[in-house]
Coordinates of C-alpha atoms in Angstrom, one line a residue:
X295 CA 7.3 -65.0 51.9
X296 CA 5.3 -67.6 50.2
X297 CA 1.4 -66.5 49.7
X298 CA -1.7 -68.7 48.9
X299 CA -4.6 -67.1 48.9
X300 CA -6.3 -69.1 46.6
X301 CA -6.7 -73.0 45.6
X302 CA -5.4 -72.7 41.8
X303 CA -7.3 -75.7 41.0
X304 CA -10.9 -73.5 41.9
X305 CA -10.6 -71.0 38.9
X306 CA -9.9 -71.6 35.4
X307 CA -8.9 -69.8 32.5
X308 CA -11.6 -68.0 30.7
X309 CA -9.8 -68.3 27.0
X310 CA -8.5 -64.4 26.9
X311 CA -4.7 -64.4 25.3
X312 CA -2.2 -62.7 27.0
X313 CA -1.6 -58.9 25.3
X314 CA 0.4 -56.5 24.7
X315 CA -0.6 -52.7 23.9
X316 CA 1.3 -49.2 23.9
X317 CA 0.6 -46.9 26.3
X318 CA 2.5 -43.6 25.7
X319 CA 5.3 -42.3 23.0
X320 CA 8.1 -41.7 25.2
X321 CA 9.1 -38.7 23.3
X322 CA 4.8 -37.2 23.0
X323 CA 4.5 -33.1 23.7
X324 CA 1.8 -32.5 26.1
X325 CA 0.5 -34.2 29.7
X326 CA -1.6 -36.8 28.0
X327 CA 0.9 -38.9 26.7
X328 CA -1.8 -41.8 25.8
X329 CA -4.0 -44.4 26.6
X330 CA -4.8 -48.0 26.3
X331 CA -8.5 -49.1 26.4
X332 CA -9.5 -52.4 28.0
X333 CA -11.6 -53.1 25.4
X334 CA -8.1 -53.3 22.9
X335 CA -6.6 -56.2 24.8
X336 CA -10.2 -57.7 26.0
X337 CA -9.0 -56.4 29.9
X338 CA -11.4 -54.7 32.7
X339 CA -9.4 -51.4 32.9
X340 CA -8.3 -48.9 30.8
X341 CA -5.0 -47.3 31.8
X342 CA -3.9 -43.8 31.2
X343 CA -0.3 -42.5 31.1
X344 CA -0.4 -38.2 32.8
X345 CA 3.0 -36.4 33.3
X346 CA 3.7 -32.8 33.0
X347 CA 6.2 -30.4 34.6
X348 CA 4.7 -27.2 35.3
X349 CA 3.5 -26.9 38.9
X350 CA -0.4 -26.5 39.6
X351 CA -1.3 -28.2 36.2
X352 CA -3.2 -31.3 35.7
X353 CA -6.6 -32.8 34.9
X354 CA -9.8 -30.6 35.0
X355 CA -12.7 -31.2 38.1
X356 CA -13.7 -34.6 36.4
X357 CA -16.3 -37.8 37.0
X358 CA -16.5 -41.3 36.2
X359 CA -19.0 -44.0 36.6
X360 CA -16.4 -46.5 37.7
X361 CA -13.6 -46.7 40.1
X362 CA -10.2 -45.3 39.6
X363 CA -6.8 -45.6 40.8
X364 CA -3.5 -43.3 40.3
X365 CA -0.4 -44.9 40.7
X366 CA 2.4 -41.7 41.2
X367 CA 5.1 -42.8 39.7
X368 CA 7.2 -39.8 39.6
X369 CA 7.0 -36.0 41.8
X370 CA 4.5 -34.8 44.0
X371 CA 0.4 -34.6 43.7
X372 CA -2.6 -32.8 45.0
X373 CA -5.9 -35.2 44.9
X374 CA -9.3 -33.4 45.1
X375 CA -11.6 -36.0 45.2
X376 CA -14.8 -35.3 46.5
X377 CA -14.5 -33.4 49.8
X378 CA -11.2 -34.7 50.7
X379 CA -8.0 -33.6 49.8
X380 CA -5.0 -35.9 49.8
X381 CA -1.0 -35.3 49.1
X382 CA 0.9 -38.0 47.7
X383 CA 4.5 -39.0 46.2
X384 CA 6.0 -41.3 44.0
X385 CA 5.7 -44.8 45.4
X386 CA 2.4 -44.1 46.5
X387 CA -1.0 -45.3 45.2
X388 CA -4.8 -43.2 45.5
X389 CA -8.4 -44.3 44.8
X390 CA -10.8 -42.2 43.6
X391 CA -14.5 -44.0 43.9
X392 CA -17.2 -43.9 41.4
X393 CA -19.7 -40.6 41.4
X394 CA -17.3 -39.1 43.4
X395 CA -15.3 -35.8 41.0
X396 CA -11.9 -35.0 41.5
X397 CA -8.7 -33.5 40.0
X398 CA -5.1 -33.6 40.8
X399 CA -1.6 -31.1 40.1
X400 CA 1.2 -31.2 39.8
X401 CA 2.5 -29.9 43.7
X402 CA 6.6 -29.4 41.9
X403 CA 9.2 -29.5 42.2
X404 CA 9.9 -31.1 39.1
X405 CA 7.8 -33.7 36.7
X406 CA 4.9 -35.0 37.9
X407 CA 4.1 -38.8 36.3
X408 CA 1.0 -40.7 37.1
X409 CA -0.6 -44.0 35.6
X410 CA -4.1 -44.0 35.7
X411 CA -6.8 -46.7 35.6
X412 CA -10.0 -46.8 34.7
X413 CA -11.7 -49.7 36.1
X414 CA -13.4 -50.1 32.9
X415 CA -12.8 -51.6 29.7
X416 CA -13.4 -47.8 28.2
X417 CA -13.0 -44.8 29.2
X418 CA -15.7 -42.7 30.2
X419 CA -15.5 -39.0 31.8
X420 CA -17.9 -35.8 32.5
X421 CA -15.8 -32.9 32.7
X422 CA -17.2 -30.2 35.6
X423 CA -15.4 -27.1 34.8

């Protein structure tokens, strides 16, 4: 299916190269396997590579003052964000607003993998608990 939302002619490049940064080590210890700051490749978001295998693990009760969005790329996750809880799989995609904390585990069986981004160009975090 062909798409056009947009005239191409109506925007124009603002001069930012195309980059290139590394995320994670592949072969990293530990559920933080790494980040890579907007600011690095002149970007709007910061992304965030999370995977670990132990059940009922993950982040601590956190805040930002920007949007951000988990992408699950591998296992099963529990999202505390705010008042709501949501459960989600691989394949699937979550949005945590701004102001609003939340958390997330690992629900098992097996690894849980996430990529998270910041919708900033750093990345910025109160921790709750």
């Amino acid at each position: 299916m062909a798409r056009r939302d947009f005239d191409p002619d109506s925007v124009r490049p603002d001069g930012r190269r195309a980059a290139k940064a590394r995320l994670f080590d592949t072969e990293a210890a530990g559920p933080w396997r790494g980040s890579c700051p907007g600011e690095k490749m002149e970007a709007p978001v910061t992304v965030l590579a999370y995977g670990t295998d132990k059940p009922g693990e993950g982040p601590r009760l956190h805040v930002h003052p920007y949007d951000e969005t988990f992408v699950i790329i591998a296992g099963r996750a529990r999202f505390f964000v705010g008042d709501e809880v949501i459960d989600a799989v691989a394949g699937e995609v979550v949005f945590g607003p701004k102001s609003v904390p939340h958390r997330f585990e690992n629900l098992g069986p097996g690894r849980l993998q996430t990529i998270d981004i910041h919708h900033s160009p750093r990345w910025i975090q109160t921790d709750l608990d």
